[in-house]
Short mmCIF file of C-alpha atoms (C1' of nucleotides) in Angstrom, two decimals:
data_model
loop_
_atom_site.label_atom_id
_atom_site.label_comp_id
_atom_site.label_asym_id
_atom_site.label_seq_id
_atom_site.Cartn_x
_atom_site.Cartn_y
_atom_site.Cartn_z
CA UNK C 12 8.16 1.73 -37.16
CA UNK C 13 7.65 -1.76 -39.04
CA UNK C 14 4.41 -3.37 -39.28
CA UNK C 15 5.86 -6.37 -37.21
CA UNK C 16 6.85 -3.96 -34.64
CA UNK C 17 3.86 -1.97 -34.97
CA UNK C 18 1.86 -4.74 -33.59
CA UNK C 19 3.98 -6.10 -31.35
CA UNK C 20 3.41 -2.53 -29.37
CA UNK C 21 -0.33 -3.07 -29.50
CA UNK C 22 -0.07 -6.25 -28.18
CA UNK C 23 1.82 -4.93 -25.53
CA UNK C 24 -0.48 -2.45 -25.01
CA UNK C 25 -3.50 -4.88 -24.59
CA UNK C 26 -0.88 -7.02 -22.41
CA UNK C 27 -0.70 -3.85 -19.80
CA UNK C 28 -4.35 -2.65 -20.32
CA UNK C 29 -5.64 -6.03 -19.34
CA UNK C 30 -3.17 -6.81 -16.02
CA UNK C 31 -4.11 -2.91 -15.16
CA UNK C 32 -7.69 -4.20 -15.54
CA UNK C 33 -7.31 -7.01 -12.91
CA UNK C 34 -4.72 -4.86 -10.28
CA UNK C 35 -7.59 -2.28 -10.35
CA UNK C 36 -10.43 -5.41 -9.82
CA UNK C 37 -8.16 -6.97 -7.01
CA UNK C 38 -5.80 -5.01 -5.90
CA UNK C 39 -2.57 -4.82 -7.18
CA UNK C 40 -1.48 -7.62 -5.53
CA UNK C 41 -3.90 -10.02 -7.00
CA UNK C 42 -2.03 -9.62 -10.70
CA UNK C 43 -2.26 -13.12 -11.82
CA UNK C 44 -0.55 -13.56 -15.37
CA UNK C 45 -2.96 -16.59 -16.00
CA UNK C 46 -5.84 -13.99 -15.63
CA UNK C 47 -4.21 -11.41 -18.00
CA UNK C 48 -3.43 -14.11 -20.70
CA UNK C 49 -7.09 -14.82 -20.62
CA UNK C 50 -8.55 -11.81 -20.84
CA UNK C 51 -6.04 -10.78 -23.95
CA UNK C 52 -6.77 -14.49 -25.77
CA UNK C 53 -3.47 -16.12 -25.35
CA UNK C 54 -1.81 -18.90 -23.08
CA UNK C 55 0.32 -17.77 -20.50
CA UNK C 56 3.53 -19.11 -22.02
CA UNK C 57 3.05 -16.71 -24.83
CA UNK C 58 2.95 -12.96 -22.28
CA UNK C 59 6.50 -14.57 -22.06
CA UNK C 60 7.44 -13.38 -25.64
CA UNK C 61 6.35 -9.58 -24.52
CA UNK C 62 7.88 -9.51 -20.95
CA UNK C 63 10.54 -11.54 -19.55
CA UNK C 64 9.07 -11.95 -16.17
CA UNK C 65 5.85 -10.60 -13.95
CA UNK C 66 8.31 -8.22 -12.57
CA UNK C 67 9.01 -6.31 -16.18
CA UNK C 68 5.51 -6.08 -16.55
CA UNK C 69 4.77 -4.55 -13.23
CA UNK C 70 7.97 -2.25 -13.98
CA UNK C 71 6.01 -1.32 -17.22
CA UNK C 72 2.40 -0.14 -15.54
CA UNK C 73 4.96 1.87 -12.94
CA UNK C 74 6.23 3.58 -15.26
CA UNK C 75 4.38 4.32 -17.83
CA UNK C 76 2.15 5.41 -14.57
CA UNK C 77 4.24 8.38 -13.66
CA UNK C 78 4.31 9.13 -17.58
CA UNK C 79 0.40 9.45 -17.27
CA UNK C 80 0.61 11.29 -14.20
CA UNK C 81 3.04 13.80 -15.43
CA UNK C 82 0.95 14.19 -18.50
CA UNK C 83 -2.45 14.52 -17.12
CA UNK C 84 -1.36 16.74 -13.63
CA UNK C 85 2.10 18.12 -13.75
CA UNK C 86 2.03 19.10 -17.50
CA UNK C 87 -1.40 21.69 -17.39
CA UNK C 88 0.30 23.63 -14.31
CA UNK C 89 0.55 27.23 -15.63
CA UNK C 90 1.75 29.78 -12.84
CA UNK C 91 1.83 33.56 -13.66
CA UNK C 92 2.50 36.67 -11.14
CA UNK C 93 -1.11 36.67 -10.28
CA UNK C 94 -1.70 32.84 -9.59
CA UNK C 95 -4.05 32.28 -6.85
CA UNK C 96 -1.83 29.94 -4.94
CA UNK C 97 -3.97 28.74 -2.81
CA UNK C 98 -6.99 27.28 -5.52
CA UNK C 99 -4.09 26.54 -7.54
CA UNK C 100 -2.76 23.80 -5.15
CA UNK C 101 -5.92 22.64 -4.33
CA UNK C 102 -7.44 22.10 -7.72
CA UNK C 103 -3.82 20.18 -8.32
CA UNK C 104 -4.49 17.70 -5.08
CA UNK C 105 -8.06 17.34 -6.60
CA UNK C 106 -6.91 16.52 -9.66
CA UNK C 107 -3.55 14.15 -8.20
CA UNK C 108 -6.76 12.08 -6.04
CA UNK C 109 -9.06 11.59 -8.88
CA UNK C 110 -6.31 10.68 -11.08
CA UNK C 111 -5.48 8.19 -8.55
CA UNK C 112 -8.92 6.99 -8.43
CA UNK C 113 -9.30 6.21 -12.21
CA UNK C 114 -5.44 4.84 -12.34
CA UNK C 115 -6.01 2.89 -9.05
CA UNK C 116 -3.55 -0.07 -10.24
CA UNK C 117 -0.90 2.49 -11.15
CA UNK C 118 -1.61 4.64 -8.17
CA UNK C 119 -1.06 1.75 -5.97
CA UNK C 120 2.34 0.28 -7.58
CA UNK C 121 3.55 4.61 -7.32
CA UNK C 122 2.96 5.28 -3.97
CA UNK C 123 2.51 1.84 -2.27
CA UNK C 124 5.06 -1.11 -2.40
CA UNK C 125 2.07 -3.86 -2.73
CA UNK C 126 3.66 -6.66 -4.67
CA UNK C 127 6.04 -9.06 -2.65
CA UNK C 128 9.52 -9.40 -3.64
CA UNK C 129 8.88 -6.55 -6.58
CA UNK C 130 10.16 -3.29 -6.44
CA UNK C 131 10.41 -0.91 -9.34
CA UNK C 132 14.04 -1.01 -11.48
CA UNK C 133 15.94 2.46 -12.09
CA UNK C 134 14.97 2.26 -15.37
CA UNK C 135 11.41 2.15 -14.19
CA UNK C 136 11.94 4.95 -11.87
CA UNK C 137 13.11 7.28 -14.48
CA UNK C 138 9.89 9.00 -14.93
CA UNK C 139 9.33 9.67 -11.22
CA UNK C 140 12.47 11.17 -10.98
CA UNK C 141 11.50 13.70 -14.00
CA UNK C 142 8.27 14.34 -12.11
CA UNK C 143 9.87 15.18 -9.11
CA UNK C 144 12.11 17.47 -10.75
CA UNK C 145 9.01 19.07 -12.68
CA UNK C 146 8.02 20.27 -8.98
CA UNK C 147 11.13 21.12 -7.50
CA UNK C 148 11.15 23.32 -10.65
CA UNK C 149 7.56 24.38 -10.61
CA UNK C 150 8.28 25.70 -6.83
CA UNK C 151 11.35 27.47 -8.05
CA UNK C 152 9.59 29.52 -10.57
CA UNK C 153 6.45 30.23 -7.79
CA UNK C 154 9.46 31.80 -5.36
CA UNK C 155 10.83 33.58 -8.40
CA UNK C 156 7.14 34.90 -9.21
CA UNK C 157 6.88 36.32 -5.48
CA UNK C 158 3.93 33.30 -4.88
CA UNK C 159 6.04 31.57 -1.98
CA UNK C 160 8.13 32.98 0.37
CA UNK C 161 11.48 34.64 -0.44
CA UNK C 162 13.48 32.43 2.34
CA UNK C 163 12.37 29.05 1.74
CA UNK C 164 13.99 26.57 0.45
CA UNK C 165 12.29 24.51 -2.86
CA UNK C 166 13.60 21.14 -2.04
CA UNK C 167 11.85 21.60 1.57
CA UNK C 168 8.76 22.79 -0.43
CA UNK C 169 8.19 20.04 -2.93
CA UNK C 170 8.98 17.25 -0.11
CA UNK C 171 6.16 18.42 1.68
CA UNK C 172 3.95 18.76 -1.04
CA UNK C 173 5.07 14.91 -2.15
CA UNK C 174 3.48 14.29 1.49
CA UNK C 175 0.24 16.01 1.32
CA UNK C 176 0.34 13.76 -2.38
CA UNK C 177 1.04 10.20 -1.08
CA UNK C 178 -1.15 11.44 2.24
CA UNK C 179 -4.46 12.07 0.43
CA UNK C 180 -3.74 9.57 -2.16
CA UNK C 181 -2.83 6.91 0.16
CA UNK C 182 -6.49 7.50 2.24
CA UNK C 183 -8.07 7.47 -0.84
CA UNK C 184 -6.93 4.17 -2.27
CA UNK C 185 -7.25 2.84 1.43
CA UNK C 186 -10.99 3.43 1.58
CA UNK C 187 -13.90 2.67 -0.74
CA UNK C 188 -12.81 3.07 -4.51
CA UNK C 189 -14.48 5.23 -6.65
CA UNK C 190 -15.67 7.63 -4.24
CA UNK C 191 -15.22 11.02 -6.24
CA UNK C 192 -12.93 13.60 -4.89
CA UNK C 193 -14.98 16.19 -6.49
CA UNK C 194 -17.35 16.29 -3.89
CA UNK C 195 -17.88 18.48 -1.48
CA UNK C 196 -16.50 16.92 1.19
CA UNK C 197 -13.09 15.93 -0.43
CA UNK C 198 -13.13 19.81 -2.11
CA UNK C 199 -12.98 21.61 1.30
CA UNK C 200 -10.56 18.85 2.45
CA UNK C 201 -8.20 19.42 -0.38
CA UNK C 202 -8.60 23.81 -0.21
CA UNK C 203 -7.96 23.07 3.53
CA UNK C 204 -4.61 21.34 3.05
CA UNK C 205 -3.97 23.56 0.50
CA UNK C 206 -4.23 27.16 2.25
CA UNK C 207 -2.11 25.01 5.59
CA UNK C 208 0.87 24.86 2.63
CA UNK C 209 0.40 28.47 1.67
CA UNK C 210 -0.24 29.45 5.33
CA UNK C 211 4.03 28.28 5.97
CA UNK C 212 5.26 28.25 2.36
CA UNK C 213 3.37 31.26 0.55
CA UNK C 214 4.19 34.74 0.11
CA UNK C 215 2.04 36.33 3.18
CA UNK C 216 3.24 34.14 5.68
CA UNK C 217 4.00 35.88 8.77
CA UNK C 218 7.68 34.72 9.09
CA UNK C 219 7.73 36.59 5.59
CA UNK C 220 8.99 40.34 6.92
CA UNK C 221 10.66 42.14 4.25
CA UNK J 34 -8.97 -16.96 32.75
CA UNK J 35 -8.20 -20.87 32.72
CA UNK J 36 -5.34 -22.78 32.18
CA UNK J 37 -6.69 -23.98 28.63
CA UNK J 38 -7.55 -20.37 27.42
CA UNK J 39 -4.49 -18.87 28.77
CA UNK J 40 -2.47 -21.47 26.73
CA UNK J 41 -5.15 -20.91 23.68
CA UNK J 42 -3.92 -17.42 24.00
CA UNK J 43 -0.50 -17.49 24.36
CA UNK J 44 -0.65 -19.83 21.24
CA UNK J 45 -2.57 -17.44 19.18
CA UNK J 46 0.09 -14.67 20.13
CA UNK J 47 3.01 -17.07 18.74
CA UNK J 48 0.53 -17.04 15.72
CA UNK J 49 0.25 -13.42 15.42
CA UNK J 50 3.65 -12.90 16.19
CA UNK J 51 4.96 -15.16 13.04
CA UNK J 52 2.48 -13.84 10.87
CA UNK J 53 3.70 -10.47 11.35
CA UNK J 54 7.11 -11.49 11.03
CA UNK J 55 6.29 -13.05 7.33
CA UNK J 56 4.83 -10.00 6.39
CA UNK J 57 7.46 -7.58 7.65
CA UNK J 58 9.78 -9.77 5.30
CA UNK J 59 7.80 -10.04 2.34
CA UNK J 60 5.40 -7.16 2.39
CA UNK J 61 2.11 -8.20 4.25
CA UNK J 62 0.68 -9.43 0.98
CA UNK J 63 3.12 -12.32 0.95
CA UNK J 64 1.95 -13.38 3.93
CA UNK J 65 1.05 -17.68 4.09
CA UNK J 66 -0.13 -19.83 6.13
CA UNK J 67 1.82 -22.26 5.22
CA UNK J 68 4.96 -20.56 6.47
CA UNK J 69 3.42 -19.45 9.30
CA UNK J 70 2.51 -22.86 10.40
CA UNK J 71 6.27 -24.05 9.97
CA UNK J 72 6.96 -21.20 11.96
CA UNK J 73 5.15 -22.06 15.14
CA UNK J 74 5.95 -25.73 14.66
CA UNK J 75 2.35 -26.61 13.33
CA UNK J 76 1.00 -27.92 9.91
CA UNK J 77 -1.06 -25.37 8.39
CA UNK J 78 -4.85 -27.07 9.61
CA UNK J 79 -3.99 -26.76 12.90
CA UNK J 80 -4.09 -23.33 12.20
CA UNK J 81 -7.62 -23.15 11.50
CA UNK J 82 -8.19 -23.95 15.39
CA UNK J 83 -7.12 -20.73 15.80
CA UNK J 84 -8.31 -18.78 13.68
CA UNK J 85 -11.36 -19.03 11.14
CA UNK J 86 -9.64 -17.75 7.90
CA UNK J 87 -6.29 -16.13 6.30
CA UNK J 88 -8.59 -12.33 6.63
CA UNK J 89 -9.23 -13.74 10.26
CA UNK J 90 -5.83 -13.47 11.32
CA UNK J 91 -5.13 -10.24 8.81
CA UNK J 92 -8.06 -8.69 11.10
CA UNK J 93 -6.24 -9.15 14.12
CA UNK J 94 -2.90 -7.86 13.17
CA UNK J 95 -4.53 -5.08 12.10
CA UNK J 96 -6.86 -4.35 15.21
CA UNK J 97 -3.66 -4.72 17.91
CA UNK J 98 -2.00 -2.60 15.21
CA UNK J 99 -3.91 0.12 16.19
CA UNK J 100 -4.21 -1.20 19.64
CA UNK J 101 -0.17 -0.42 19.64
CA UNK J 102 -0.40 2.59 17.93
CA UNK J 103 -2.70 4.10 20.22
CA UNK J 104 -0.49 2.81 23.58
CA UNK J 105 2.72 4.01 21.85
CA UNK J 106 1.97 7.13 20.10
CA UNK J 107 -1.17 8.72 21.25
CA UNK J 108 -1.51 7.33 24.71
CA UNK J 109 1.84 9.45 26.29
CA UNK J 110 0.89 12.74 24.51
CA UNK J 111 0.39 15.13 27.51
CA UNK J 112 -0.65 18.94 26.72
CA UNK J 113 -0.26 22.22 28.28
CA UNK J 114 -0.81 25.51 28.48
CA UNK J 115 2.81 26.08 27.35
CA UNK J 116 3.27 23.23 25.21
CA UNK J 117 5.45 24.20 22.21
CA UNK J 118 3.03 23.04 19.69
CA UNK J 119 5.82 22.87 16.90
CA UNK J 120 8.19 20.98 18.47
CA UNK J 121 5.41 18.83 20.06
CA UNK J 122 4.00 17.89 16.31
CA UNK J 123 7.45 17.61 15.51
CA UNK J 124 7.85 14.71 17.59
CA UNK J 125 4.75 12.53 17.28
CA UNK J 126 5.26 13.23 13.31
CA UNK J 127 9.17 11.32 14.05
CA UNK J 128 7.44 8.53 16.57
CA UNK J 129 4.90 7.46 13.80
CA UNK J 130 7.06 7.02 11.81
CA UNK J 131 9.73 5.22 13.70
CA UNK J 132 6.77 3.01 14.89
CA UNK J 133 5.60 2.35 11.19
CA UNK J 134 9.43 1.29 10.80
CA UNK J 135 9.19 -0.98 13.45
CA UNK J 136 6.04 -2.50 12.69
CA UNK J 137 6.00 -2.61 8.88
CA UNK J 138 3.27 -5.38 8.93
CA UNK J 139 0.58 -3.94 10.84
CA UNK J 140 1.11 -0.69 9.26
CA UNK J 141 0.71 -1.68 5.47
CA UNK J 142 -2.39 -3.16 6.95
CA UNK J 143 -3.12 -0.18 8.75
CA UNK J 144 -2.76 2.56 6.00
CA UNK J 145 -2.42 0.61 3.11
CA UNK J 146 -4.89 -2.06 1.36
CA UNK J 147 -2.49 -4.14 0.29
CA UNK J 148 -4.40 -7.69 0.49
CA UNK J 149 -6.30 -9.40 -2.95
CA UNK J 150 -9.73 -9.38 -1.34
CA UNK J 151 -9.44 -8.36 2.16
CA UNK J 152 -10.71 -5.10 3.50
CA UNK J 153 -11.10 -4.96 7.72
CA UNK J 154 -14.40 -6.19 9.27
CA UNK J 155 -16.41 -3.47 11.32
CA UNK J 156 -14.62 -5.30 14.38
CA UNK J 157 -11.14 -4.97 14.08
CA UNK J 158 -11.88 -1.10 13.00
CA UNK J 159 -12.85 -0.36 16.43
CA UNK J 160 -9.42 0.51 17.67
CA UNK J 161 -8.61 2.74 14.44
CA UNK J 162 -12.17 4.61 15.68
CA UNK J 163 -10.65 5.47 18.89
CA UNK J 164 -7.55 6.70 17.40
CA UNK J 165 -9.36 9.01 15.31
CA UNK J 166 -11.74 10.50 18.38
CA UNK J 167 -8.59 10.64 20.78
CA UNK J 168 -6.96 12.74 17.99
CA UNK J 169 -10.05 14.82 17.55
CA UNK J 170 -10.06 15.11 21.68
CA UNK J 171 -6.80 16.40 21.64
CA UNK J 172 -6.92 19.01 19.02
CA UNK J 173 -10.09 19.90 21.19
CA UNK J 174 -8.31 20.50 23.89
CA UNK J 175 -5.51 21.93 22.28
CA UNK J 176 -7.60 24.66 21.15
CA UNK J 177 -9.09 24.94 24.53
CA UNK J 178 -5.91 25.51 25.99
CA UNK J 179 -5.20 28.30 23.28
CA UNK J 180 -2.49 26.49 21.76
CA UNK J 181 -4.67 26.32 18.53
CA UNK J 182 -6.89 28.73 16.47
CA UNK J 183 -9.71 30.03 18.38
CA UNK J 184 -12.16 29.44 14.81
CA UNK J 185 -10.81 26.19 13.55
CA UNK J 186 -12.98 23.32 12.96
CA UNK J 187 -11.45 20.41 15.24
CA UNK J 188 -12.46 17.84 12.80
CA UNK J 189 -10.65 19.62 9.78
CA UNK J 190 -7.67 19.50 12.19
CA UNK J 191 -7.44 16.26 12.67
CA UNK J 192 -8.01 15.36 9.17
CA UNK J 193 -5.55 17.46 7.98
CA UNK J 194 -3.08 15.53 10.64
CA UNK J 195 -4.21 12.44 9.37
CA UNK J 196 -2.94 13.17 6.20
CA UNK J 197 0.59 14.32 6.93
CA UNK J 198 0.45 10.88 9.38
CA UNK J 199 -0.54 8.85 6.26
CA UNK J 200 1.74 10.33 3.66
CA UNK J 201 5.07 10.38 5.75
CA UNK J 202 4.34 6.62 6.25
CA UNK J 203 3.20 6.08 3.19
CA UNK J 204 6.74 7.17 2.29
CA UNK J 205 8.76 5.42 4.43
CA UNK J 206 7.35 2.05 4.24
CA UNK J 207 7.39 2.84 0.23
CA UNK J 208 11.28 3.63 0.88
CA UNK J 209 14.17 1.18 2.16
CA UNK J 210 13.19 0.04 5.81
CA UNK J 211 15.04 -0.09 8.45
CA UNK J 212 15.81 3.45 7.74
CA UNK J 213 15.16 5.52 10.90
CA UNK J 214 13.18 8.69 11.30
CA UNK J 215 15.60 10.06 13.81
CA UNK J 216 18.45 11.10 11.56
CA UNK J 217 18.81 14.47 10.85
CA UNK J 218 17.10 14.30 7.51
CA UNK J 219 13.43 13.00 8.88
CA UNK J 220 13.62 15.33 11.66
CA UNK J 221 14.24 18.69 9.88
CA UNK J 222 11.04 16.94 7.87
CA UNK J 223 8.77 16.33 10.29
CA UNK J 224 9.74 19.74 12.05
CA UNK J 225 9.00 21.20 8.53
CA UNK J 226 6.04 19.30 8.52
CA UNK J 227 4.98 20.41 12.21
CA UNK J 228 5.94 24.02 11.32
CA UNK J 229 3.36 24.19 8.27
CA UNK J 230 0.75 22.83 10.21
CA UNK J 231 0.97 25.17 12.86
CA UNK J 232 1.28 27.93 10.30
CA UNK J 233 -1.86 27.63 9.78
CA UNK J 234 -3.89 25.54 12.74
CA UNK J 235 -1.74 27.37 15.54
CA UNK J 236 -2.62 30.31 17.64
CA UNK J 237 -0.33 32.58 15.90
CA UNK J 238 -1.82 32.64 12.79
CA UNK J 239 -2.93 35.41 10.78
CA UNK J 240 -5.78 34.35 10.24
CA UNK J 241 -6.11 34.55 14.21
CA UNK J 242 -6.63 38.48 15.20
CA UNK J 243 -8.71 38.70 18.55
"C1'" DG X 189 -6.22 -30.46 20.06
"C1'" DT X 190 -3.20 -31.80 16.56
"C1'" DC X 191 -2.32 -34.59 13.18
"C1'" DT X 192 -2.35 -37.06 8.15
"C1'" DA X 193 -4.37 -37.00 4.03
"C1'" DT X 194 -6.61 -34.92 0.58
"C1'" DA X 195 -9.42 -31.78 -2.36
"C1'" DT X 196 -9.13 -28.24 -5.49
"C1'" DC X 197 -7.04 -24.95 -7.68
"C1'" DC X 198 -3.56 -21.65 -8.93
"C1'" DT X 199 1.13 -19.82 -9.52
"C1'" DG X 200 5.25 -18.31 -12.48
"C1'" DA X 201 8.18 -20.17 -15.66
"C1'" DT X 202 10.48 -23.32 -19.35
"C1'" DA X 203 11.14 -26.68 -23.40
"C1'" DG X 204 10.18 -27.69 -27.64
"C1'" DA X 205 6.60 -28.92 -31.40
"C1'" DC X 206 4.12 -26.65 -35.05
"C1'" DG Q 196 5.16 -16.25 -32.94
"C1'" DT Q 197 1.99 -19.01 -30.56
"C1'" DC Q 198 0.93 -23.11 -29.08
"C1'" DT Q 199 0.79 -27.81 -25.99
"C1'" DA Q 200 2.68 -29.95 -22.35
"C1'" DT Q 201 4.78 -29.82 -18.26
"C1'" DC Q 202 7.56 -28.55 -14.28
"C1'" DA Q 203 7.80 -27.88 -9.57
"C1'" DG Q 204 5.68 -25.93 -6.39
"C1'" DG Q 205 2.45 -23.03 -3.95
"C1'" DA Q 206 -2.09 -21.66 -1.95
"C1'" DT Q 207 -6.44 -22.05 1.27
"C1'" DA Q 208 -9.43 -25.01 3.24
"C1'" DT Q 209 -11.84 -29.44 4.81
"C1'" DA Q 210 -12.60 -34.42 6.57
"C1'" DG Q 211 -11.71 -37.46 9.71
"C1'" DA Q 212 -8.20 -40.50 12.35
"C1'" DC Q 213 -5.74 -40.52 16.66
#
DNA sequence: GTCTATATCCTGATAGAC
DNA sequence: GTCTATCAGGATATAGAC
């Protein structure tokens, strides 16, 4: 990579750190590109040379959101034959709800649909769709391992898990900010949810009669 | 109630009532007075005879949006002894949804935060307090009726049934509207959904030998 | 009780000089 | 490559006439 190009990507960078700075202050929502262009020392007119409309540049924090996401949940997620399901899925919806607490503006463009008249392109969505594979795949190996039951089916498994996500996610963003999940509130609430999914899905269930 | 007030009323529901239709179009953050004015055949400061502020009239949608959710989805939910519990989850899983199809405004409001600066005043979360204890009530009695696990903890219930409620919304309203929950795709979810829960929270469980 | 008029400020976006 | 200048319009909210 050229110098020019080089720090054109920085630039870019500070662009989307700064508008990620005032979605997380305001909301998503409240994205003004005025604000942004302050905050990074240009005029307005000039973000224009780094993203052809407000839309690209909300396209941008979405997906380079599921990048982080992938990266800093989905990636970690070793599973062997002797995986404790159960703390494994709960230390993962932990994890997804404090990630969603420090990435608030990318949390809320993922699994909310704030922004009028924006919704993400398919180029955006690319990552998403690799995530979402990741657990289809992820769930596949667990049945494989003998962790979930021999008779279910993954895609059933990893749509219901994507609901326990957006679920504790979306109560999270909806109330106060910032309110750790590592307490010990939010802990028992997340091993709760978790042994419910293990309960249906995992090896000992009861419809599990070999 | 007077002829004044009763006209003060029904004005306020014309209001509400184009309010909420701007938001179901735009998302509720694109909600404006302006166009809620030329709406009801008003310019936009008559509207402040009405009501004090733009979060004024975003608290109201949202407290009759729990108003209606309670009447439509909690309010006909009769228990038994026999109840099947799966197919019973099953069901209210598929109304909330349909309902948060149906009333797309209220419901961003309702489980989102998708407004620059406006979070619901201690007032208008009455209604969403009397959702919550009705559910709690329920599970109570569920469990009193044996339909549930003699050693849960009611409140865990609940909370756990809040989040399935919030993250199947959460995912439609992210999704296209307009698409229903009854099709045979949402309902083999929610009855996936239902299943888990019971799995765990139902009388059958494992965990659950007298 | 609704209006006109206005205050004040912001928005996203474009054209063209430097 | 960034700027000034500007477009064309929007927003919420208030003051005061009718």
């Amino acid at each position: 990579m050229g110098k020019v190009a080089e720090r054109r990507a920085r630039t870019i960078d500070a662009i989307v750190a700064a508008a990620v700075d005032v979605m997380g202050e305001t909301g998503a929502a409240g994205l003004s590109l005025g604000e942004v262009a302050r905050r990074v020392g240009m005029r307005t007119p000039s973000l224009y040379g780094y993203f052809a409309s407000r839309s690209a540049l909300c396209d941008e924090i979405f997906r380079r959101g599921w990048m982080s996401y992938r990266d800093d949940i989905v990636a970690g997620a070793g599973l062997s034959p002797d995986t404790d399901v159960v703390a494994f899925l709960s230390d993962l919806l932990t994890a997804a709800v404090d990630w969603a607490n420090s990435h608030r503006a990318h949390a809320e463009l993922m699994f909310w649909r704030p922004i009028p008249h924006w919704q993400p392109s398919p180029e955006a969505f690319e990552p998403a769709i690799e995530v979402l594979a990741d657990a289809i795949a992820s769930f596949a190996r667990a049945k494989d391992l003998g962790l979930l039951r021999h008779d279910v089916d993954v895609d059933e498994v990893a749509q219901a898990w994507a609901v326990l996500v957006a679920g504790v996610i979306s109560q999270q963003l909806s109330n106060e900010p910032g309110v750790a999940a590592a307490d010990g509130r939010a802990s028992r609430h997340a091993a709760a949810l978790a042994a419910m999914f293990v309960a249906h899905y995992g090896r000992h269930s009861r419809e599990d009669t070999p």
